[in-house]
Short mmCIF file of C-alpha atoms in Angstrom, two decimals:
data_model
loop_
_atom_site.label_atom_id
_atom_site.label_comp_id
_atom_site.label_asym_id
_atom_site.label_seq_id
_atom_site.Cartn_x
_atom_site.Cartn_y
_atom_site.Cartn_z
CA MET A 1 0.00 0.00 0.00
CA LYS A 2 1.20 3.50 -0.80
CA LEU A 3 1.65 6.21 1.83
CA ALA A 4 -1.09 8.49 0.46
CA GLU A 5 -3.52 5.57 0.32
CA PHE A 6 -2.74 4.62 3.94
CA ILE A 7 -3.24 8.20 5.16
CA GLN A 8 -6.54 8.52 3.27
CA MET A 9 -7.85 5.20 4.64
CA THR A 10 -6.93 6.01 8.25
CA THR A 11 -8.41 9.51 7.95
CA GLU A 12 -11.71 8.12 6.64
CA HIS A 13 -11.81 5.47 9.36
CA ASN A 14 -11.18 8.03 12.11
CA ARG A 15 -13.85 10.39 10.73
CA ARG A 16 -16.37 7.54 10.66
CA SER A 17 -15.41 6.61 14.23
CA LEU A 18 -15.87 10.19 15.41
CA ARG A 19 -19.28 10.41 13.73
CA LEU A 20 -20.45 7.18 15.37
CA CYS A 21 -19.21 8.33 18.79
CA VAL A 22 -21.05 11.65 18.52
CA ILE A 23 -24.24 9.84 17.47
CA TRP A 24 -23.84 7.41 20.38
CA ILE A 25 -23.28 10.18 22.93
CA ALA A 26 -26.24 12.19 21.64
CA GLY A 27 -28.32 9.02 21.52
CA TRP A 28 -28.14 8.54 25.27
CA MET A 29 -27.64 12.10 26.52
CA ILE A 30 -30.74 13.54 24.88
CA PRO A 31 -33.12 10.98 26.47
CA VAL A 32 -31.39 11.35 29.86
CA PHE A 33 -31.73 15.14 29.88
CA ALA A 34 -35.28 14.95 28.54
CA TYR A 35 -36.25 12.54 31.33
CA LEU A 36 -34.45 14.59 33.99
CA SER A 37 -36.45 17.65 32.99
CA PHE A 38 -39.66 15.61 33.12
CA MET A 39 -38.73 13.88 36.38
CA ARG A 40 -39.48 16.91 38.61
CA ARG A 41 -43.11 16.90 37.52
CA LEU A 42 -43.35 13.13 37.86
CA GLU A 43 -41.95 12.95 41.40
CA PRO A 44 -44.94 14.50 43.25
CA TYR A 45 -47.34 12.31 41.27
CA LEU A 46 -45.48 9.13 42.27
CA ASP A 47 -45.03 10.25 45.89
CA GLU A 48 -48.76 10.64 46.46
CA ARG A 49 -49.68 7.30 44.85
CA PHE A 50 -46.89 4.94 46.04
CA GLU A 51 -44.77 4.18 49.09
CA PRO A 52 -41.49 6.19 49.22
CA PHE A 53 -39.29 3.23 48.22
CA ALA A 54 -41.52 2.22 45.30
CA ALA A 55 -41.84 5.84 44.16
CA GLY A 56 -38.07 6.27 44.18
CA LEU A 57 -37.60 3.00 42.33
CA LEU A 58 -40.15 3.98 39.68
CA LEU A 59 -38.48 7.36 39.37
CA VAL A 60 -34.98 6.06 38.60
CA THR A 61 -35.89 2.94 36.59
CA PRO A 62 -36.15 4.84 33.27
CA LEU A 63 -32.62 6.19 33.80
CA PHE A 64 -31.28 2.65 34.22
CA VAL A 65 -33.13 1.54 31.09
CA ILE A 66 -31.67 4.44 29.09
CA LEU A 67 -28.15 3.75 30.36
CA ALA A 68 -28.47 0.01 29.69
CA GLY A 69 -29.52 0.87 26.15
CA ALA A 70 -26.52 3.18 25.87
CA ALA A 71 -24.20 0.39 27.00
CA GLY A 72 -25.72 -1.97 24.44
CA GLY A 73 -25.44 0.69 21.78
CA GLY A 74 -21.80 1.22 22.70
CA LEU A 75 -21.10 -2.49 22.27
CA LEU A 76 -22.84 -2.52 18.89
CA MET A 77 -20.93 0.58 17.84
CA SER A 78 -17.56 -0.91 18.81
CA ARG A 79 -18.39 -4.10 16.89
CA LYS A 80 -19.36 -2.06 13.85
CA LEU A 81 -16.09 -0.14 14.01
CA GLU A 82 -14.05 -3.33 14.39
CA SER A 83 -15.78 -5.05 11.47
CA GLY A 84 -15.73 -1.92 9.32
CA GLN A 85 -13.14 -0.81 6.86
CA SER A 86 -10.30 -0.26 9.28
CA VAL A 87 -6.74 -0.41 8.06
CA LYS A 88 -5.17 -3.72 9.03
CA CYS A 89 -1.62 -4.95 8.81
CA PRO A 90 -1.32 -7.46 5.95
CA HIS A 91 0.95 -9.63 8.13
CA CYS A 92 -0.51 -9.70 11.65
CA GLU A 93 -4.04 -8.38 10.87
CA LYS A 94 -3.97 -5.83 13.73
CA ASP A 95 -5.71 -2.47 13.36
CA LEU A 96 -3.40 0.33 12.27
CA SER A 97 -5.95 3.15 12.12
CA ALA A 98 -5.56 4.48 15.67
CA PRO A 99 -3.88 7.92 15.49
CA MET A 100 -0.76 7.05 17.52
CA VAL A 101 -0.28 3.74 15.70
CA ALA A 102 -0.79 5.42 12.33
CA MET A 103 1.93 7.96 13.18
CA VAL A 104 4.37 5.12 13.89
CA VAL A 105 3.43 3.44 10.60
CA VAL A 106 3.83 6.68 8.62
CA GLY A 107 7.17 7.42 10.25
CA SER A 108 8.71 3.97 9.95
CA ARG A 109 6.68 2.49 7.04
CA ASN A 110 6.44 -0.65 9.20
CA CYS A 111 3.69 -2.17 11.34
CA ALA A 112 3.74 -0.88 14.91
CA TYR A 113 2.99 -4.40 16.21
CA CYS A 114 4.94 -6.95 14.13
CA GLY A 115 7.55 -4.61 12.61
CA LYS A 116 7.09 -5.87 9.04
CA ARG A 117 6.85 -3.52 6.04
CA VAL A 118 3.33 -2.10 5.50
CA ILE A 119 3.90 0.91 3.24
CA THR A 120 5.82 0.48 0.01
CA GLU A 121 8.10 3.27 -1.09
CA GLU A 122 6.76 5.50 -3.81
CA SER A 123 9.16 5.89 -6.69
CA PRO A 124 9.74 9.53 -7.72
CA ALA A 125 8.04 10.23 -11.02
#
């Protein structure tokens, strides 16, 4: 693989990763903040109809459901990133798209893990 091709592939992978992380963070923060703003109006309603322990449990249960969904979404997102079009070493198959690893590869032209040649030298035209 050529140097310019490697840099383009790692840049695209890191942009896609950033987009997915922003979507994931917004996907759980928006429901949490929406519920927290609604929770103040819900608390007196639950307090007058249920025992204090049950009212408190009913009040925080939606937060646990949202956060459990966020954890599941995070696992799905990490699997999607791993199975996506990341840049892998042709020898050891490890991911080379992490920024610090990519800098080592660009600087040395070798894999940061196994040390074998990853980037072929471009001949001057």
